[in-house]
Short mmCIF file of C-alpha atoms in Angstrom, two decimals:
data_model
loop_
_atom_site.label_atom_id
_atom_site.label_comp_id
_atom_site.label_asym_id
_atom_site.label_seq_id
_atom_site.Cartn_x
_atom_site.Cartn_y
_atom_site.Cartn_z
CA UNK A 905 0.00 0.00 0.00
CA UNK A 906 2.53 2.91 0.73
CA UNK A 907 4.06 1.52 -2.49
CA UNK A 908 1.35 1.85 -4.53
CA UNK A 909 0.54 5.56 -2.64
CA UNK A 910 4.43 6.98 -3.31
CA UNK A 911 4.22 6.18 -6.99
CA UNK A 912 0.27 7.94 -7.01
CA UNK A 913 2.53 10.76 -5.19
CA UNK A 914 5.47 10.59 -7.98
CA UNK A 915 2.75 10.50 -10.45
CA UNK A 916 1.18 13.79 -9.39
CA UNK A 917 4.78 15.45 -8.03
CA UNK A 918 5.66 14.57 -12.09
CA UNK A 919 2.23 15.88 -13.48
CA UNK A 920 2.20 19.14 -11.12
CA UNK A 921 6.25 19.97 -12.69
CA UNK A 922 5.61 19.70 -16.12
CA UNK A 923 2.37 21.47 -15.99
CA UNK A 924 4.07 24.35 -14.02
CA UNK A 925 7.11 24.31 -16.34
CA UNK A 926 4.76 24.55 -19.58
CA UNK A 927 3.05 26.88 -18.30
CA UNK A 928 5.67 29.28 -17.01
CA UNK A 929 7.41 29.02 -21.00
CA UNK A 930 4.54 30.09 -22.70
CA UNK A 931 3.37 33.36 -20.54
CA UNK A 932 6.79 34.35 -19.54
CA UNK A 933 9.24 36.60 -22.26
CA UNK A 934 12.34 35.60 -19.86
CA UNK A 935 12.16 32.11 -20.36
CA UNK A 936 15.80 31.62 -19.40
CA UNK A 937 15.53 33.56 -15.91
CA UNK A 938 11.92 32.33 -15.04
CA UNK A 939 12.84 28.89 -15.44
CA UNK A 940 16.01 29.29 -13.08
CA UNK A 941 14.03 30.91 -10.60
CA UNK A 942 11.72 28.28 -10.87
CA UNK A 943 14.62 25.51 -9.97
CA UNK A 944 16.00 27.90 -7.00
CA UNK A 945 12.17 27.31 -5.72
CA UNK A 946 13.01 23.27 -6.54
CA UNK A 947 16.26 23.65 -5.05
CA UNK A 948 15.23 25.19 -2.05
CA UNK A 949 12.34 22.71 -1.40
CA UNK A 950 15.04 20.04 -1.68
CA UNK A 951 17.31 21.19 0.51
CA UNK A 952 14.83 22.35 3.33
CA UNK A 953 11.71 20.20 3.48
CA UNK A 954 14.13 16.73 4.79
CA UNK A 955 15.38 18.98 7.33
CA UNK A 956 11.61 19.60 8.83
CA UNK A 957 11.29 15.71 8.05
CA UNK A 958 14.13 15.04 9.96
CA UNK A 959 12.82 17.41 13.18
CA UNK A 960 9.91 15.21 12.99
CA UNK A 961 11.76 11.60 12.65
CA UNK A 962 14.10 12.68 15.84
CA UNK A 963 11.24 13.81 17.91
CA UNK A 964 9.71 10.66 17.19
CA UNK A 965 6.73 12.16 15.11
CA UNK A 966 7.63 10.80 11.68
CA UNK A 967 4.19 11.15 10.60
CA UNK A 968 3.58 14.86 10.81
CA UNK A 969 5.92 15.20 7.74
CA UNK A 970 3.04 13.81 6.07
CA UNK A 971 1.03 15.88 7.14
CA UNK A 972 3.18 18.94 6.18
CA UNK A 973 3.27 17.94 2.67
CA UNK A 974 -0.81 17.30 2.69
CA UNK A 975 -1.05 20.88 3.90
CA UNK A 976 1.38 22.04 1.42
CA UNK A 977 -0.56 20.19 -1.61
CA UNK A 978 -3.73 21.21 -0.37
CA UNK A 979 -3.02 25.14 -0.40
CA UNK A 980 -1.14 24.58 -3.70
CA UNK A 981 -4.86 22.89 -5.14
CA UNK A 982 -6.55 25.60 -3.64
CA UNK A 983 -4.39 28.64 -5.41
CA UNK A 984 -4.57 27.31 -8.69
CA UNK A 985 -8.29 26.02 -8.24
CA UNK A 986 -9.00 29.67 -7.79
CA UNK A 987 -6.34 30.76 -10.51
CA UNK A 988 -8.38 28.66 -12.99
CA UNK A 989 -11.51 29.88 -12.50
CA UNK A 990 -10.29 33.41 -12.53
CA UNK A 991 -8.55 32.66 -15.95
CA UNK A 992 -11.66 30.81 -17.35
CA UNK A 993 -14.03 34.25 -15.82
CA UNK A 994 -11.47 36.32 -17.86
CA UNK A 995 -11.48 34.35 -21.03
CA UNK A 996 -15.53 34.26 -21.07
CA UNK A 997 -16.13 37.99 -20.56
CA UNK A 998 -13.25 39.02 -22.79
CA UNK A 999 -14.64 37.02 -25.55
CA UNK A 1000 -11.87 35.48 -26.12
CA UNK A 1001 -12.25 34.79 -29.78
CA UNK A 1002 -13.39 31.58 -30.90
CA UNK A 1003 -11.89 32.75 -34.38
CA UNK A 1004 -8.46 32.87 -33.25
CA UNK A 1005 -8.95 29.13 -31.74
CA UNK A 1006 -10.02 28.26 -34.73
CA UNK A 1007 -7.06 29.25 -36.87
CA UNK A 1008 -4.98 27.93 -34.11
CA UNK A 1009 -6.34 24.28 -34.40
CA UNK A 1010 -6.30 24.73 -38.24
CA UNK A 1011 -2.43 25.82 -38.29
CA UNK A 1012 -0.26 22.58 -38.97
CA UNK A 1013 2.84 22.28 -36.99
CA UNK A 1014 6.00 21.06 -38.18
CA UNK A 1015 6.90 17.22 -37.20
CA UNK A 1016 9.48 16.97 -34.35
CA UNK A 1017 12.54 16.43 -35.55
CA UNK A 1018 13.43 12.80 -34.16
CA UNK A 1019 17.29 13.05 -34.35
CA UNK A 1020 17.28 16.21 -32.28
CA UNK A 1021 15.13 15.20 -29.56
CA UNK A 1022 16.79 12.31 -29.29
CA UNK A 1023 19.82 14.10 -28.06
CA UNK A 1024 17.70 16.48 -26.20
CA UNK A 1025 16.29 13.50 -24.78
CA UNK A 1026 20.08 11.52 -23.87
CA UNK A 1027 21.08 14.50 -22.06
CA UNK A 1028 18.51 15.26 -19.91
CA UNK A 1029 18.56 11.14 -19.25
CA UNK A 1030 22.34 11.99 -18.06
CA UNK A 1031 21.99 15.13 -16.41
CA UNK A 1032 19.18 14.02 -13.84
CA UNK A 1033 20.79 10.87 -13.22
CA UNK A 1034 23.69 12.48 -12.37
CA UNK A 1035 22.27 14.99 -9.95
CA UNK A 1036 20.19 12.19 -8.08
CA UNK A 1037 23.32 10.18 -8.20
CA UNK A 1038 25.45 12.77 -6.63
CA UNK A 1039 22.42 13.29 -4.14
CA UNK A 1040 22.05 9.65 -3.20
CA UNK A 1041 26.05 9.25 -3.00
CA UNK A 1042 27.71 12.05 -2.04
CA UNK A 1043 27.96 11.39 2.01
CA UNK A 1044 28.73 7.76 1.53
CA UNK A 1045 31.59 8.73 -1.19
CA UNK A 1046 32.93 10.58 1.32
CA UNK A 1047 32.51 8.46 4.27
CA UNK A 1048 34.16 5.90 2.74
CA UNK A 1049 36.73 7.69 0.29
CA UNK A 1050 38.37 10.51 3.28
CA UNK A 1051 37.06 8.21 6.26
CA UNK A 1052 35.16 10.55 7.90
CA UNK A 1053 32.01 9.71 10.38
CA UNK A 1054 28.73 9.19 7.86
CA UNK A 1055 27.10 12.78 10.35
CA UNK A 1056 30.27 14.98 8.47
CA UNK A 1057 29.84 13.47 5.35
CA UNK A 1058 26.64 14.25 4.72
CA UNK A 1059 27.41 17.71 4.97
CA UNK A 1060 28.68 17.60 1.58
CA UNK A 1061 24.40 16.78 0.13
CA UNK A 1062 24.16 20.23 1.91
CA UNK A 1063 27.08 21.89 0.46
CA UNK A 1064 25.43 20.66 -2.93
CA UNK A 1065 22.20 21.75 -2.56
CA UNK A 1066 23.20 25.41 -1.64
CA UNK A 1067 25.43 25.81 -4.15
CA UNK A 1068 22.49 24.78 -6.71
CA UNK A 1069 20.21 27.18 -4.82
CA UNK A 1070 23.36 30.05 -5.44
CA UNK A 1071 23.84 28.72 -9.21
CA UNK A 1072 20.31 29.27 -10.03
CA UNK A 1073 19.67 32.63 -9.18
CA UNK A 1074 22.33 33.84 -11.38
CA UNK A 1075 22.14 31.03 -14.18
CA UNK A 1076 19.31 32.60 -16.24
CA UNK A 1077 20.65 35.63 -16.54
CA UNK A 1078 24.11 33.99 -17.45
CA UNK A 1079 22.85 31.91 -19.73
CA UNK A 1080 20.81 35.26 -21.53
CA UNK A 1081 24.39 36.75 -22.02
CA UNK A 1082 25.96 34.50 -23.18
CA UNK A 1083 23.61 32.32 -25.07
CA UNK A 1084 22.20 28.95 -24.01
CA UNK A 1085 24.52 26.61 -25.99
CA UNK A 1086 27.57 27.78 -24.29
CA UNK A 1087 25.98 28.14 -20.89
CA UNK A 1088 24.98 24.50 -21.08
CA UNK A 1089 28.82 23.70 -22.70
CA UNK A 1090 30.96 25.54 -19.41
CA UNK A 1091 28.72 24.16 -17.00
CA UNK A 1092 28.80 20.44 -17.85
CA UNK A 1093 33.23 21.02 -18.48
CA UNK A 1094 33.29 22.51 -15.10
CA UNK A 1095 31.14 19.66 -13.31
CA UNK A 1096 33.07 16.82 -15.13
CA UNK A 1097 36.46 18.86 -14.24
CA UNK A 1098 35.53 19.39 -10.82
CA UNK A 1099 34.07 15.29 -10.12
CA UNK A 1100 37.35 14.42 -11.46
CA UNK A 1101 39.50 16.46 -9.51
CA UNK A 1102 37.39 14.69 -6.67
CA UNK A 1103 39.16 11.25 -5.79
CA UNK A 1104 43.19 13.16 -6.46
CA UNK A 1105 42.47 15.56 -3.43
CA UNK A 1106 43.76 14.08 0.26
CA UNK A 1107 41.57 16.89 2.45
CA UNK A 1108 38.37 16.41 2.97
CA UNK A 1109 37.53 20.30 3.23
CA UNK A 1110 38.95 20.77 -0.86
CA UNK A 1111 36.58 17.76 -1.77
CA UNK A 1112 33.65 20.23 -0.24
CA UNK A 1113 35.30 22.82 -1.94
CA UNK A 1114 34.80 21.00 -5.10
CA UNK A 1115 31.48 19.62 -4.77
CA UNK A 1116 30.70 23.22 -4.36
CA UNK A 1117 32.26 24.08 -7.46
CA UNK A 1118 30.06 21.13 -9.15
CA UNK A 1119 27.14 22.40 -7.92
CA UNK A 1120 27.31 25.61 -9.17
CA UNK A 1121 27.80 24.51 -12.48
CA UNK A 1122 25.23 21.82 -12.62
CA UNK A 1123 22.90 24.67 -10.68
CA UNK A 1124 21.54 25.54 -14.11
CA UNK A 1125 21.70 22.94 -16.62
CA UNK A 1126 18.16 21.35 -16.31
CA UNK A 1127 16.29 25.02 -16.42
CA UNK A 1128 18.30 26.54 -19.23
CA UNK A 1129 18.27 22.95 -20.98
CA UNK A 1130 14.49 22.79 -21.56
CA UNK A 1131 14.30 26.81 -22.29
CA UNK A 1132 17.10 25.57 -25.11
CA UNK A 1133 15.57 22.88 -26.48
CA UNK A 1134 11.92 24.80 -26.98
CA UNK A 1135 13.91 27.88 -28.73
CA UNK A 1136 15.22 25.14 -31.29
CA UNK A 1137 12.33 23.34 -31.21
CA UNK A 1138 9.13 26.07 -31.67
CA UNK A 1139 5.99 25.00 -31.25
CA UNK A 1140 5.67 22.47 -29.21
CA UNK A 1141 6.09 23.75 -25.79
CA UNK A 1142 3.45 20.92 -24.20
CA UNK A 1143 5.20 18.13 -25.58
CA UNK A 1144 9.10 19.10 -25.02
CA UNK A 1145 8.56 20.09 -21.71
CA UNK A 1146 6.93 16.70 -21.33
CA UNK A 1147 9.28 14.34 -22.55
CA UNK A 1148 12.15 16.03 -21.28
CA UNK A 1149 10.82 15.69 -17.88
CA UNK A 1150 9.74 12.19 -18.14
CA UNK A 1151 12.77 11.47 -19.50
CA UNK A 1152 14.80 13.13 -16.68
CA UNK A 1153 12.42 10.93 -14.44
CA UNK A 1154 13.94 8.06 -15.71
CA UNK A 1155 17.29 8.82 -15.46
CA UNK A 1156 16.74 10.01 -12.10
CA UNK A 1157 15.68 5.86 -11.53
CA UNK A 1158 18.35 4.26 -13.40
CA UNK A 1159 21.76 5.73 -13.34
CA UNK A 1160 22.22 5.27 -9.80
CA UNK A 1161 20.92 1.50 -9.67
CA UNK A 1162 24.16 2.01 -11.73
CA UNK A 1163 26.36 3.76 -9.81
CA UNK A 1164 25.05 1.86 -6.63
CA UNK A 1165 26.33 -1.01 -8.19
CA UNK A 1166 29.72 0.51 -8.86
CA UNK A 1167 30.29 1.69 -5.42
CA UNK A 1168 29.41 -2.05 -3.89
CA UNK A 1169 31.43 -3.50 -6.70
CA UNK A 1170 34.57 -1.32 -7.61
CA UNK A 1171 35.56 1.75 -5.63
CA UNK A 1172 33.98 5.44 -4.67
CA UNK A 1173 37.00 7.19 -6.82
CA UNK A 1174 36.05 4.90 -9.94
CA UNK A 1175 32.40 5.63 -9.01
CA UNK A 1176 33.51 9.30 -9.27
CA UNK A 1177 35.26 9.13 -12.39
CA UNK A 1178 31.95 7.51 -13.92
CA UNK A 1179 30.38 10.21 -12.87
CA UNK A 1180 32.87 12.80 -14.07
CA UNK A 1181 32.19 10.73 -17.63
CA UNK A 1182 28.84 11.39 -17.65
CA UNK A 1183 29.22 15.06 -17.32
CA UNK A 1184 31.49 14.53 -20.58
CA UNK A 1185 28.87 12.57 -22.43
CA UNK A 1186 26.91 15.42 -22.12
CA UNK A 1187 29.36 17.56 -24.09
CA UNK A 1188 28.95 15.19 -26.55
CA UNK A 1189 25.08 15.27 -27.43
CA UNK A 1190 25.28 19.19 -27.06
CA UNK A 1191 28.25 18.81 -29.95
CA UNK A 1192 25.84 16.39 -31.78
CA UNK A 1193 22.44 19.01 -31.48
CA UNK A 1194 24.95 22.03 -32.41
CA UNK A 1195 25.74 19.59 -35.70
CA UNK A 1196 22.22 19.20 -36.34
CA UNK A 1197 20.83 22.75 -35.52
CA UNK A 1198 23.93 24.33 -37.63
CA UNK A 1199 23.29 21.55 -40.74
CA UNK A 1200 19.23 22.46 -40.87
CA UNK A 1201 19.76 26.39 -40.59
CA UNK A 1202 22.04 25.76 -43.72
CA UNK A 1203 19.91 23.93 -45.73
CA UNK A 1204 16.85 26.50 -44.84
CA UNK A 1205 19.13 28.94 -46.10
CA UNK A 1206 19.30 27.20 -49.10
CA UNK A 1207 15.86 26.56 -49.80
CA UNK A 1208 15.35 30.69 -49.33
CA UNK A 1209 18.35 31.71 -51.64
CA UNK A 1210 16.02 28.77 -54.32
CA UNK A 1211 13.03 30.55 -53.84
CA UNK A 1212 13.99 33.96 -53.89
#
């Protein structure tokens, strides 16, 4: 039963951040720096709500964490219950013109192009199962790689988690400058960099320097990735969004069965340097979209030169 009930919860967690995501894209003219403020919100749920569940599990009142998160949800449904029938109020008295609808559901999008998602699709799959990786393993890396007790080691989850929170306030309007494909290039060199620089360091305090460093330039990444791959890919905000997110799901759930099995099988600095190669691999499907994006703007600018 409380299996069945956490994936109903994972379902609707899932639902509730792809909704939110979409919906933030299409209103918002800032995409970049809405969606990073959004993940400083993520980040900072992350990092806080386990310490109120831990309050609760010490005190011996495990259950009123529970009940926090039922509150939560329940003045969440209640704000956008009453959002929604504002909107719908608005749209009716506005007249809201059943002619534009109509030329909306008459105007034929162009087909997603497979061979870019795809890519879209691998690196997102990397990029959350990296993060949940680093998450899941970062205290036991350390307990076991600097032998320190499991209570200091753990303060390196924290150190990660606030130097996301840091990394996203600033990453959307980083990534604005400078443009999105070389945001998204610098900050998976400087995670994979800084993960291998991980296992060569004797102090425990520089390896907290360094997961700092990594989470500051993984901070970003997922926000900035999906405002990327909707400016290449117009038009299909709902379903990008979507997959991307599904997709991150997923790798969230299977790269560290992988990496679990690396730490019980081989050792936490070759778990590291798997790690480190994923934030490379990453490199490589932003190479491959840059290929793909750079190869279809030629050809369009072929098919205008024809026509004119």
């Amino acid at each position: 039963m409380v299996i069945i009930l956490a994936v109903l919860n994972g379902c609707g967690f899932g639902m509730t951040q792809t909704a939110l995501g979409t919906y933030l894209l299409e209103i918002s003219d800032q995409a970049a720096v809405t969606m990073s403020r959004l993940e400083v919100a993520f980040g900072a749920g992350a990092l806080f709500m386990p310490m109120i569940s831990s309050v609760f599990i010490t005190q011996a009142g495990w259950e009123w964490s529970f009940g926090v998160i039922a509150v939560l949800a329940l003045v969440n449904l209640l704000f956008w219950s009453r959002k929604a029938m504002n909107a719908a109020a608005v749209v009716s008295s506005s007249g809201h013109s059943l002619s534009a609808t109509v030329v909306a559901i008459k105007t034929k999008k162009a087909p997603l192009p497979l061979a870019l998602l795809a890519y879209f699709i691998g690196f997102v799959f990397l990029y959350v199962g990296l993060e949940t990786s680093l998450i899941n393993f970062l205290p036991s890396i350390f307990s076991e790689h600097f032998a320190i007790h499991t209570s200091n080691a753990s303060l390196s989850v924290t150190l990660f988690w606030v130097a996301m929170i840091i990394g996203r306030f600033f990453s959307g309007y980083l990534a604005e400058r400078i443009k999105y494909n070389r945001f998204l290039l610098l900050s998976a060199l400087g995670a994979g960099l800084s993960l291998v620089c991980i296992p060569s360091v004797r102090h425990p305090i520089a390896a907290f320097a360094l997961v700092l460093l990594t989470g500051l330039f993984l901070s970003g990444i997922f926000a900035i990735l999906i405002v990327y791959a909707n400016s290449i890919i117009s038009g299909h905000t709902k379903q990008i969004t979507s997959i991307l997110i599904a997709c991150g799901g997923m790798g969230g759930a299977v790269l560290p069965l992988a990496i679990g099995w690396s730490m019980d099988r081989i050792s936490t600095s070759s778990t590291l340097i798997i790690l480190a190669a994923c934030s490379f691999l990453l490199l490589v499907c932003l190479y491959r979209i840059g290929r793909i994006v750079k190869s279809k703007a030629a050809e369009a600018a072929i098919k205008n030169n024809i026509n004119a």
